[in-house]
Coordinates of C-alpha atoms in Angstrom, one line a residue:
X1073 CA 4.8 -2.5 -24.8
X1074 CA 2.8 -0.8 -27.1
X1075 CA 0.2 1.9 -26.3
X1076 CA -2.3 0.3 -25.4
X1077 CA -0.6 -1.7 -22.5
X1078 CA 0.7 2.0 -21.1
X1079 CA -2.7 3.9 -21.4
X1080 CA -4.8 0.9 -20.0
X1081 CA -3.0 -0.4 -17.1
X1082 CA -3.1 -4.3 -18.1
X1083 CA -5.4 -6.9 -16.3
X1084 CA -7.7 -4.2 -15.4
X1085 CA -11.2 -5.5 -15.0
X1086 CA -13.7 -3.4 -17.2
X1087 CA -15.6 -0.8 -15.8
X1088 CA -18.7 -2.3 -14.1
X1089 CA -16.6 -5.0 -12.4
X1090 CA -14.1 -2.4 -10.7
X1091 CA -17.1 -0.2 -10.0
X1092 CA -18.3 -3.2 -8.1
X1093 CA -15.2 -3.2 -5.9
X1094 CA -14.9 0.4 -5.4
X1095 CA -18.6 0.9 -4.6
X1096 CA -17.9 -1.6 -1.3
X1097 CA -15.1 0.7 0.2
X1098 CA -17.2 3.2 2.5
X1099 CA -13.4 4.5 3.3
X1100 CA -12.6 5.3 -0.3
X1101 CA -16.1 6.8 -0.9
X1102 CA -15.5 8.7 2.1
X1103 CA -12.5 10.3 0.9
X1104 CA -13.6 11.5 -2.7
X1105 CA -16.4 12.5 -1.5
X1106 CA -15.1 15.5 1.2
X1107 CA -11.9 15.6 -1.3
X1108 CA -14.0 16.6 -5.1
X1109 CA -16.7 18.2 -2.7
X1110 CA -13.9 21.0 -1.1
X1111 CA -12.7 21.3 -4.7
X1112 CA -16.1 22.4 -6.5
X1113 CA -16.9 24.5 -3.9
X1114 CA -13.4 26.4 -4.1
X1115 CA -14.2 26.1 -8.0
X1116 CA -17.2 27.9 -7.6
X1117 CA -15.9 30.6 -5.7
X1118 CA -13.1 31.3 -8.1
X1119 CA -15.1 31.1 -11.7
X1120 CA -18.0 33.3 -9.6
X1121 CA -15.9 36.4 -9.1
X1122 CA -15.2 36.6 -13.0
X1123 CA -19.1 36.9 -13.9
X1124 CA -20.0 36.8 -17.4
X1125 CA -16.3 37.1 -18.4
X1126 CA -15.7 33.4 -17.3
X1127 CA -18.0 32.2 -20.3
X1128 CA -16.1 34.7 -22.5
X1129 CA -12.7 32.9 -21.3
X1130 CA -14.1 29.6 -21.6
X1131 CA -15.2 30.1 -25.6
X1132 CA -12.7 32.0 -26.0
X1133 CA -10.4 28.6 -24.4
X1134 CA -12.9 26.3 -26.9
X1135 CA -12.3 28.7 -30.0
X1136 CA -7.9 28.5 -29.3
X1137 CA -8.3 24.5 -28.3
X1138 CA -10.1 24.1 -31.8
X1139 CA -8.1 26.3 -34.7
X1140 CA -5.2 24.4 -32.9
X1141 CA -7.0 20.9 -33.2
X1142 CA -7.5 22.1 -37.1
X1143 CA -4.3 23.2 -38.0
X1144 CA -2.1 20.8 -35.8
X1145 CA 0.7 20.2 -38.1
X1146 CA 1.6 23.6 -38.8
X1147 CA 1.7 24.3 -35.1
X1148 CA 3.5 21.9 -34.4
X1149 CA 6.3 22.1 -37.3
X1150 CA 6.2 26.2 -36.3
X1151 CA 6.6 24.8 -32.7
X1152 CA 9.8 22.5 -33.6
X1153 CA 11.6 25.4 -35.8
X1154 CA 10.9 28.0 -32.7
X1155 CA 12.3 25.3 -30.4
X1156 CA 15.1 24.2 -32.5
X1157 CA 16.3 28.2 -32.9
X1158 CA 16.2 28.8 -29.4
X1159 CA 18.9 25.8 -29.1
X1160 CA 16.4 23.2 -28.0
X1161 CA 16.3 19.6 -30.0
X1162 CA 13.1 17.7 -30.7
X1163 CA 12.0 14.4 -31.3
X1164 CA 9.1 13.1 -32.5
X1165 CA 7.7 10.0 -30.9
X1166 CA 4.7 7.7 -32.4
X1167 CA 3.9 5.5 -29.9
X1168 CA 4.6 4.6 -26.1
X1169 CA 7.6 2.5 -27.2
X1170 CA 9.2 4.7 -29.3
X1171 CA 8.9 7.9 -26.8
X1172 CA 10.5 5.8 -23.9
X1173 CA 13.3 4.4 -25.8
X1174 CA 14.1 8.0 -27.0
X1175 CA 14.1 9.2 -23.5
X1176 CA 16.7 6.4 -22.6
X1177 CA 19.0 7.0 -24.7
X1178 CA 18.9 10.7 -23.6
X1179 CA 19.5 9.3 -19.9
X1180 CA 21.9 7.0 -21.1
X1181 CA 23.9 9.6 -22.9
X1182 CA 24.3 11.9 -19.7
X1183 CA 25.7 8.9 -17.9
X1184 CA 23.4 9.1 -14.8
X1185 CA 21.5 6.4 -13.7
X1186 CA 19.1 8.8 -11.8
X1187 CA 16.0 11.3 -12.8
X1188 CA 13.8 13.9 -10.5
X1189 CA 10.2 14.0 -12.7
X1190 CA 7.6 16.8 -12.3
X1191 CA 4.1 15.3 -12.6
X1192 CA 3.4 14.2 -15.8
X1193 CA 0.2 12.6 -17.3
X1194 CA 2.1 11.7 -20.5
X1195 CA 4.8 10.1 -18.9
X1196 CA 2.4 7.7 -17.0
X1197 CA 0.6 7.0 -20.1
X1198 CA 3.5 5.6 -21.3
X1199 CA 4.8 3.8 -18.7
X1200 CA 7.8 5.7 -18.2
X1201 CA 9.1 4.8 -15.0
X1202 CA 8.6 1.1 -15.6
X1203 CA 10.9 1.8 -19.1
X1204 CA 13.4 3.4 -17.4
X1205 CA 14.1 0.6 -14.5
X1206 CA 14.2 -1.8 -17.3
X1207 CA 17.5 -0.1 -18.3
X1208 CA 19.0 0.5 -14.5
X1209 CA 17.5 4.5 -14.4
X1210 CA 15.8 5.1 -10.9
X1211 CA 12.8 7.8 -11.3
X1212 CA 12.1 10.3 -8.4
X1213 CA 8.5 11.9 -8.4
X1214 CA 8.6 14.7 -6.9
X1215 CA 4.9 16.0 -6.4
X1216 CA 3.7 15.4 -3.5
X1217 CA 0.5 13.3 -4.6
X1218 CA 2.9 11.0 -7.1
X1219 CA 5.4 10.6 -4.5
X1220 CA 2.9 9.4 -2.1
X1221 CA 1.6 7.2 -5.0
X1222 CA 5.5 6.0 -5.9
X1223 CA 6.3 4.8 -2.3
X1224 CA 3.2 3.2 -2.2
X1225 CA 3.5 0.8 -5.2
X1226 CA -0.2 2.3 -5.9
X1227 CA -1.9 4.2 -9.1
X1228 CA -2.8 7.8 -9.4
X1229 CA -6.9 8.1 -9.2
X1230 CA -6.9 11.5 -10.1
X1231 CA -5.8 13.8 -12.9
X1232 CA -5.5 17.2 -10.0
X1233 CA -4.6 15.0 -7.0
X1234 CA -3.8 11.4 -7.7
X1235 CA -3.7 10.0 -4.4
X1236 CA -6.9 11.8 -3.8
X1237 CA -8.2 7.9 -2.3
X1238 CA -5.4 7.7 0.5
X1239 CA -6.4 9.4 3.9
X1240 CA -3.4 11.0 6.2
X1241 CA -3.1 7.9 8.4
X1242 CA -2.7 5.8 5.5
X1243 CA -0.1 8.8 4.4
X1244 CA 1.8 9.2 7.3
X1245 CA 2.0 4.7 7.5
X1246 CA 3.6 4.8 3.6
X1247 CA 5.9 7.3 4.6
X1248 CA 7.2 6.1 7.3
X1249 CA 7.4 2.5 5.5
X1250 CA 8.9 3.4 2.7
X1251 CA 10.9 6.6 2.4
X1252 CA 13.9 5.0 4.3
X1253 CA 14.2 2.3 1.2
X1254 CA 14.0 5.5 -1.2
X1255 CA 16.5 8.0 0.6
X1256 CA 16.1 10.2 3.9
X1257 CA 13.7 7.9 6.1
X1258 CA 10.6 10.0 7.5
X1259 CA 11.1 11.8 10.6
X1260 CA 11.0 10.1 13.9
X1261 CA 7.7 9.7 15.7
X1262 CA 5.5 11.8 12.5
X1263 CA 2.0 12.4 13.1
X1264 CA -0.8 12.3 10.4
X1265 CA -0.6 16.5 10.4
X1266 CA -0.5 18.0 7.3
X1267 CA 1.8 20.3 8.2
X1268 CA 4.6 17.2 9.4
X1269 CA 3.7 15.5 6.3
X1270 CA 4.8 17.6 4.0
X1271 CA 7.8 18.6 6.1
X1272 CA 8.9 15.3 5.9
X1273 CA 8.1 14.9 2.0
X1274 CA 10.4 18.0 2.0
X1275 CA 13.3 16.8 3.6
X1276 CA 13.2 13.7 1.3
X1277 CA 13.4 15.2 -2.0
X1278 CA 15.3 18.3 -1.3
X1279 CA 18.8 16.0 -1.5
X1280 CA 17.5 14.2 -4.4
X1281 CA 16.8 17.7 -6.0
X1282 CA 20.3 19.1 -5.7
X1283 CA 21.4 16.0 -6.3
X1284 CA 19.8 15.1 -9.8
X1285 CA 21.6 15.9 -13.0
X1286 CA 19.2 15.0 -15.1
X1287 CA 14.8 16.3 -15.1
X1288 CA 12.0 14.9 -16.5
X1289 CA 8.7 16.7 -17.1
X1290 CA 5.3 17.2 -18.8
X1291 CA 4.1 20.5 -20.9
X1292 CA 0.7 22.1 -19.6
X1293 CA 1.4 24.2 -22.6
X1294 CA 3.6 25.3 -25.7
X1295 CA 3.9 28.6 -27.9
X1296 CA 4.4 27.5 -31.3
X1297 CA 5.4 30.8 -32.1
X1298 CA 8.2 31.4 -29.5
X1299 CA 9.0 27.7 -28.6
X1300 CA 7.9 28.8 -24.8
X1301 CA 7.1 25.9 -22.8
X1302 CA 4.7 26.0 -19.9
X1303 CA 4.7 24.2 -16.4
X1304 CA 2.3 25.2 -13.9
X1305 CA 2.1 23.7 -10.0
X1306 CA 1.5 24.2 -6.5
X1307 CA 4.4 23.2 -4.7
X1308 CA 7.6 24.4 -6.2
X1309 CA 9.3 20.8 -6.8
X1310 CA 8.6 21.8 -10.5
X1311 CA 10.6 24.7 -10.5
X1312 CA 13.3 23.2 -8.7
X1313 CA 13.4 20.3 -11.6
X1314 CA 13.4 23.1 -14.1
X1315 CA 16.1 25.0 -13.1
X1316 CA 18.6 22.7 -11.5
X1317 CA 19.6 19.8 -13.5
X1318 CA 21.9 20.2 -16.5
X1319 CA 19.4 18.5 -18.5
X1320 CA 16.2 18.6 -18.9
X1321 CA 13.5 16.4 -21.1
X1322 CA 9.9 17.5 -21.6
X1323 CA 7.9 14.3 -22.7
X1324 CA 5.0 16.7 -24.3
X1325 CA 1.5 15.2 -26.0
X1326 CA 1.0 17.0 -29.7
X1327 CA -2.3 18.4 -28.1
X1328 CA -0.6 20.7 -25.7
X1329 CA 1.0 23.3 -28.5
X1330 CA -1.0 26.9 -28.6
X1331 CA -0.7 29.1 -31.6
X1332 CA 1.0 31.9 -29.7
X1333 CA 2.5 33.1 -26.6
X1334 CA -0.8 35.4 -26.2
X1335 CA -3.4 32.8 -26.0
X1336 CA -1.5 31.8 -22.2
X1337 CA -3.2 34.7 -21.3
X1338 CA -6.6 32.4 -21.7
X1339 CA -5.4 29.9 -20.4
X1340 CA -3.4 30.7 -17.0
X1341 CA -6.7 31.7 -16.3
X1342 CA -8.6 29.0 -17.1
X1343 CA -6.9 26.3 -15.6
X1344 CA -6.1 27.4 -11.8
X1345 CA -10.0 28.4 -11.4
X1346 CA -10.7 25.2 -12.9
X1347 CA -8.5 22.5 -11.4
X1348 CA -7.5 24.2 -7.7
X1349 CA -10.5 27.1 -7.3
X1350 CA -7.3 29.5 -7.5
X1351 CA -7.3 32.8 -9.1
X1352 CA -3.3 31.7 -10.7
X1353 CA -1.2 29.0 -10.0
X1354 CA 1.3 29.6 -7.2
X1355 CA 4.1 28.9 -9.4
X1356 CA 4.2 29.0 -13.5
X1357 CA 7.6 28.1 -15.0
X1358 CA 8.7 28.7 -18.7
X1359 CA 11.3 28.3 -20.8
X1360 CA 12.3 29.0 -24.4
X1361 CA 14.9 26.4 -25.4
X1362 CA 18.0 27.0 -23.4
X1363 CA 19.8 29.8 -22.3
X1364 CA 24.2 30.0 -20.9
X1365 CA 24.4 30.5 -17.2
X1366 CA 20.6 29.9 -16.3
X1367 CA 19.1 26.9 -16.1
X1368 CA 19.4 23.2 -18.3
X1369 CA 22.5 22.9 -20.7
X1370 CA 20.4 21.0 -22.7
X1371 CA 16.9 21.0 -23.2
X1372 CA 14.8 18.4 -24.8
X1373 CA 11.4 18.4 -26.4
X1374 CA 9.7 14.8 -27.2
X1375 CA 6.6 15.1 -28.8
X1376 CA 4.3 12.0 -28.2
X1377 CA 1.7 11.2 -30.3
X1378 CA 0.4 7.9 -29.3
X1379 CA -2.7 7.2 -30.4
X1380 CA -3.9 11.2 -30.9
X1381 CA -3.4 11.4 -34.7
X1382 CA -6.2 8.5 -34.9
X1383 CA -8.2 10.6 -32.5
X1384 CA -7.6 13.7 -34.4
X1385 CA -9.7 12.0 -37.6
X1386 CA -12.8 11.6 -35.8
X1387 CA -14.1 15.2 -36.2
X1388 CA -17.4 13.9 -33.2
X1389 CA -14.6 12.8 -30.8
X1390 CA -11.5 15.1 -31.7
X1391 CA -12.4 17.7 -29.3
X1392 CA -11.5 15.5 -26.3
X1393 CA -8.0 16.2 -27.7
X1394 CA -8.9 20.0 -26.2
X1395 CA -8.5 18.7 -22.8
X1396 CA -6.3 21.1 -20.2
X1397 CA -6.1 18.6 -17.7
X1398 CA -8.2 20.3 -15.1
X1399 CA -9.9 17.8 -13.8
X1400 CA -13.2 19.9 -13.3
X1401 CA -15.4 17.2 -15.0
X1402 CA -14.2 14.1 -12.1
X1403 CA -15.4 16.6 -9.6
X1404 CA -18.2 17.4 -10.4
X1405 CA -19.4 13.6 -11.7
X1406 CA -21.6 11.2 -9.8
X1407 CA -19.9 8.4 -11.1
X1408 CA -16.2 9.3 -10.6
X1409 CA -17.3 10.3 -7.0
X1410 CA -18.7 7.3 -6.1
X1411 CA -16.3 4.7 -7.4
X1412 CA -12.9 6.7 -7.8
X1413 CA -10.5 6.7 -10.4
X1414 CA -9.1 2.8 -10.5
X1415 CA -12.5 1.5 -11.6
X1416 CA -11.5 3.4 -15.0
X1417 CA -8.3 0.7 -15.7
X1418 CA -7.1 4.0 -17.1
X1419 CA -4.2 6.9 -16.4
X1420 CA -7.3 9.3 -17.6
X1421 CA -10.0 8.7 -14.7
X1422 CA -13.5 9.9 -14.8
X1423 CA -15.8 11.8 -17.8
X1424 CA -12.8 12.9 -20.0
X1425 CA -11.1 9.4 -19.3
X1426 CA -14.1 7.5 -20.3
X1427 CA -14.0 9.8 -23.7
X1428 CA -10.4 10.1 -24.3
X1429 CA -8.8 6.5 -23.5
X1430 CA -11.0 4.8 -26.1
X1431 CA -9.7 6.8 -28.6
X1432 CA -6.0 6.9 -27.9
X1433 CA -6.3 3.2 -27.4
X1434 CA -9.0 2.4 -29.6
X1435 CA -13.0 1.3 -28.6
X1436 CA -12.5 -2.6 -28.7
X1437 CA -9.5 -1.7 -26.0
X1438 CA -12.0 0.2 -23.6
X1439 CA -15.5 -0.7 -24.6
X1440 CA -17.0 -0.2 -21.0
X1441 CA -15.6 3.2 -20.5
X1442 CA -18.0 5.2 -22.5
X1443 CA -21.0 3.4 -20.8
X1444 CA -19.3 4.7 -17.6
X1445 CA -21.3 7.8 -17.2
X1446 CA -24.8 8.9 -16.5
X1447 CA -25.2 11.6 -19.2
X1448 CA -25.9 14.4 -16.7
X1449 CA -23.6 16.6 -18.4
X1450 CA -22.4 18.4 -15.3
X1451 CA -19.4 17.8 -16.9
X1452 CA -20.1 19.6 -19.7
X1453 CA -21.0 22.5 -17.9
X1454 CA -17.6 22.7 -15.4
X1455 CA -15.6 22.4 -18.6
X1456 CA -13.3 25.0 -19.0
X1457 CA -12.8 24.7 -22.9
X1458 CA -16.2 23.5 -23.3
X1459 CA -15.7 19.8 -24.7
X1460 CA -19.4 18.2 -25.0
X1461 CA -18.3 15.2 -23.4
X1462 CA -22.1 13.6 -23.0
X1463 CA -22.2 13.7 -26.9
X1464 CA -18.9 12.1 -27.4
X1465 CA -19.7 9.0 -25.1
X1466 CA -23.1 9.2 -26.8
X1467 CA -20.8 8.9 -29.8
X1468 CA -18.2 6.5 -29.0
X1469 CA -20.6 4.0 -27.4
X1470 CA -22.5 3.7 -30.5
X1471 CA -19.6 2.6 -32.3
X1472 CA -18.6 0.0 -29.2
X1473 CA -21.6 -1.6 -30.0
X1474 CA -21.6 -1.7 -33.3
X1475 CA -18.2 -2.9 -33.2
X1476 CA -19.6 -5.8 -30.7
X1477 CA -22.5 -6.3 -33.5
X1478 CA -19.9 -6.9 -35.9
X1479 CA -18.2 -9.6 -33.5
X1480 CA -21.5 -11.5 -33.8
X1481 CA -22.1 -13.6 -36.3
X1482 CA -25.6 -13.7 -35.2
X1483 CA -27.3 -10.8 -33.7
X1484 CA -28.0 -10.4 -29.6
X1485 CA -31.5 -10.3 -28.5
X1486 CA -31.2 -6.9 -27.3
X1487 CA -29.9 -6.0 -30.7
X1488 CA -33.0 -7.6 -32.4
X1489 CA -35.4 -5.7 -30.2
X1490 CA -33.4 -2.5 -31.0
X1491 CA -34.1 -2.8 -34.6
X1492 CA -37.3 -3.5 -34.2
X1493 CA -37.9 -0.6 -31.8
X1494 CA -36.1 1.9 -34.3
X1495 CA -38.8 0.4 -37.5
X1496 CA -41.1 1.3 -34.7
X1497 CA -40.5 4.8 -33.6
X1498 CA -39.4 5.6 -37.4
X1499 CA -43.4 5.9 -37.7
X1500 CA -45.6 8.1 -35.2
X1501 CA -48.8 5.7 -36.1
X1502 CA -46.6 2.8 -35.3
X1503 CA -45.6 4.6 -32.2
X1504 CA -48.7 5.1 -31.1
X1505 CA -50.2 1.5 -31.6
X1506 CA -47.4 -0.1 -29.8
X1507 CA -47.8 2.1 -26.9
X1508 CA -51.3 1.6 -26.3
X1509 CA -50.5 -1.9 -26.6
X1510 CA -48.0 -1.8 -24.3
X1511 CA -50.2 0.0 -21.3
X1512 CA -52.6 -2.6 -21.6
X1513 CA -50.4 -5.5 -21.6
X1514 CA -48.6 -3.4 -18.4
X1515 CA -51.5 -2.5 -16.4
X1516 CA -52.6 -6.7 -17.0
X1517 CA -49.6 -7.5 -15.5
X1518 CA -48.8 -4.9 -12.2
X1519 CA -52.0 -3.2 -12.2
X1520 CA -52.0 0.7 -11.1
X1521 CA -48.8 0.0 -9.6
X1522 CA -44.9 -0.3 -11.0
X1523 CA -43.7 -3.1 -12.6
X1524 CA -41.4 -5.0 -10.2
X1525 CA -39.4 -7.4 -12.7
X1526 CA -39.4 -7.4 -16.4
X1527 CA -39.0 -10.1 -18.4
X1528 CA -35.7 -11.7 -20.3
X1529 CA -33.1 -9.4 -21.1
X1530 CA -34.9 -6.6 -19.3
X1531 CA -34.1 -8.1 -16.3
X1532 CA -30.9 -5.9 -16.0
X1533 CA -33.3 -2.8 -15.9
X1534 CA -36.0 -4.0 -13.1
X1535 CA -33.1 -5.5 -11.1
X1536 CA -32.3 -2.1 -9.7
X1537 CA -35.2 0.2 -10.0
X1538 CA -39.0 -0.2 -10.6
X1539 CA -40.8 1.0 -13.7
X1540 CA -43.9 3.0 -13.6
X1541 CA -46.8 1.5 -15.5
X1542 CA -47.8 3.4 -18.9
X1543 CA -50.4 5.7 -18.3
X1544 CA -53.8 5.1 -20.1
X1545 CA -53.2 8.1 -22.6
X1546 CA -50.6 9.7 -23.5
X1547 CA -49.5 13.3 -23.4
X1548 CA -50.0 13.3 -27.2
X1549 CA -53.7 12.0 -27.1
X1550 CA -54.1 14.3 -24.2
X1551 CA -53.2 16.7 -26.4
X1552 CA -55.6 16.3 -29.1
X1553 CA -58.0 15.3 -27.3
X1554 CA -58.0 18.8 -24.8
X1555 CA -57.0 21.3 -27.9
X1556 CA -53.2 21.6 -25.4
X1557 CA -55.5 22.3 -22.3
X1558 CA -56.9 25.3 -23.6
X1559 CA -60.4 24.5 -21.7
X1560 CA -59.2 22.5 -18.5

């Protein structure tokens, strides 16, 4: 499979269709909208104690995230030596392909037919799991979220909470199901009680967890200059992957490497406020290669590229690459809380989705994403590194339609009328004489009131909101006309 297939989950319809789909489901709606509604407000709460020093830490996050995004190769080669001296190995993976068979072979090599993961975005970009059964390895996720995802055949919705579209009945019905297929069945007679549910999550995975020989897990960050790397989560199951196999195999995108050790002091601050509305993460695990009598015997790094050199190039869209998983933008965005995160067709939902799967995966690949998105930029603003995600999907659906111009071997309608409307508005005189123009012809056709359907093309506009007829003067005329009101 190559990258594409992983990133973009295959047969997907594009955006608008989905958004169709998920727009009907009152139950799903429902759900995100208490779910991201209890997380900005806990956000809110958490960023508000830090005053003015939150925007310090966040350009202080933007100005790290950057000289990083710069420089990549020499943090990354510093990473590998510090990593390598600290008896750690590394790989280095291109592509989807290439990272899974490497992780294989490193299964394969242990002899076990059996892996406990810690949630990992990277790994479900490449379609890990699916690699893995192709060769007779069973994968265990052990967040709570992925596990309810796993036994439900579903996809993750969410980068923070991916089964952030499942209510507790619909919980407490998979579990049941499924978890005797997987291992300890679910408690007799369980209840929809948060409490019981993860109780019975609990039970399930603690004998898979003293059981496993072998870990898999994502990087929320790496020191380059010590080889450190970071895991932080809520629940513990990370730290009992981290410590208890005799191998262990971080599957780590090249974004994710810091220049030093220090800059985590940014960061573990910026991303608990960010994604849970917590002052720190309940448990933050490192390690620096490995180390006799504590922890993994072996300790492998595989560094994934996958699309993020090509995104790296374009110097409007590379800061998407600055992305700390937080999920603060799908929160906070109208669109992502109305139609959830399977109307993406992506393992990055919402804003930074819509900006970062294009370009791992290329614009022809996504083309609807980065129309996905009303341009509010509350997303910008709950970014904890600061990445001006309006401007990239500004950005990236430019080139989608140029790239659908190209496709053409005669122009669109729409595209026709766009020309002539930029020869238009190139000149103020023009401007002006097509706008008066245009009042008349409006107030001909609706009167004083709005215009109810527009013609052609258009069609797609008035089909969903009204447009206000053009007044008789403009604001400019106004303008010259009153001297800028001085005398009204």
């Amino acid at each position: 499979m190559t990258g594409a297939d992983n990133v973009v989950w295959l047969g997907s319809p594009a955006f608008p269709d989905a958004a169709r789909t998920m727009l009907a489901d009152t139950t799903l709606r429902q759900n995100l909208r208490r779910a991201t509604g209890s997380i900005r407000d806990r956000r809110l709460a958490a960023t508000s104690e830090l005053g003015e020093n939150w925007e310090q830490l966040r350009a202080a996050g933007e100005a790290i995230k950057q000289e990083t995004l710069r420089h990549l190769g020499h943090y990354l080669r510093r990473l590998e030596a510090a990593v390598v001296a600290a008896g750690g190995t590394v790989h280095w993976a291109a592509d989807a392909a290439e990272a899974n068979r490497i992780v294989t072979r490193l299964v394969h090599a242990t002899g076990e037919r059996e892996v406990v993961k810690v949630k990992s975005m990277a790994t479900q970009e490449i379609g890990l799991n699916e690699a893995l059964a192709e060769q007779g390895i069973t994968a265990h996720e052990t967040d709570l979220a992925e596990l309810i995802v796993q036994l439900g055949e579903d996809r993750p919705s969410h980068i923070l909470v991916p089964a952030i579209h499942r209510g507790r009945a619909e919980i407490r019905e998979i579990f049941t199901r499924e978890m005797g297929k997987r291992g300890r069945p679910a408690p007799d007679g369980l209840t929809d009680d948060p409490r019981a549910l993860a109780e019975a999550a609990r039970l399930h995975l603690r004998e898979k967890f003293l059981r496993a020989k072998v870990a898999v897990s994502g990087a929320n960050f790496a020191a380059a200059d010590t080889g450190t790397v970071v895991v932080v989560e809520s629940e513990g199951n990370g730290r009992m992957c981290l410590t208890l196999p005799d191998t262990l195999i971080t599957v780590m995108g090249i974004e994710k490497v810091l220049p030093s050790f220090s800059d985590l002091e940014v960061f573990l601050q910026l991303l608990p406020r960010s994604s849970t509305g917590e002052r720190m993460n309940p448990y933050t695990s490192m390690w620096t290669g490995v180390t006799p009598g504590d922890g993994p015997r072996e300790f492998h790094l595989v560094l994934l590229d996958n699309g993020r050199t090509d995104a790296l190039k374009d110097t409007v869209g590379r800061p998407a690459l600055a992305c700390i998983r937080c999920s603060a933008c799908l929160n906070v965005c109208p669109v992502y809380e109305r139609t959830g995160g399977h109307a993406y067709g992506s393992v990055y939902p919402g804003p930074i989705g819509a900006v970062l799967t294009p370009q791992l995966v290329g614009v022809g690949h996504a083309a609807s994403l980065p129309f996905a998105s009303t341009l509010c930029g509350a997303c910008y603003d709950a970014c904890p590194v600061k990445i001006d995600i309006p401007e990239i999907l500004v950005h990236l659906r430019s080139k989608a339609v140029t790239a659908h111009a190209a496709a053409r071997p005669v122009p669109t309608g729409e595209a026709m009328v766009m020309s002539l409307a930029g020869a238009v508005l190139r000149s103020p005189r023009r401007t002006e004489l097509m706008r008066r123009a245009g009042a008349r012809a409006a107030r001909l056709v609706a009167g004083a009131g709005p215009i109810r359907r527009l013609p052609f093309f258009l069609r797609g506009w008035s089909d969903t909101r009204d447009t206000p007829t053009p007044p008789a003067e403009s604001f400019r005329g106004w303008w010259r006309r009153t001297g800028g009101g001085e005398d009204t």
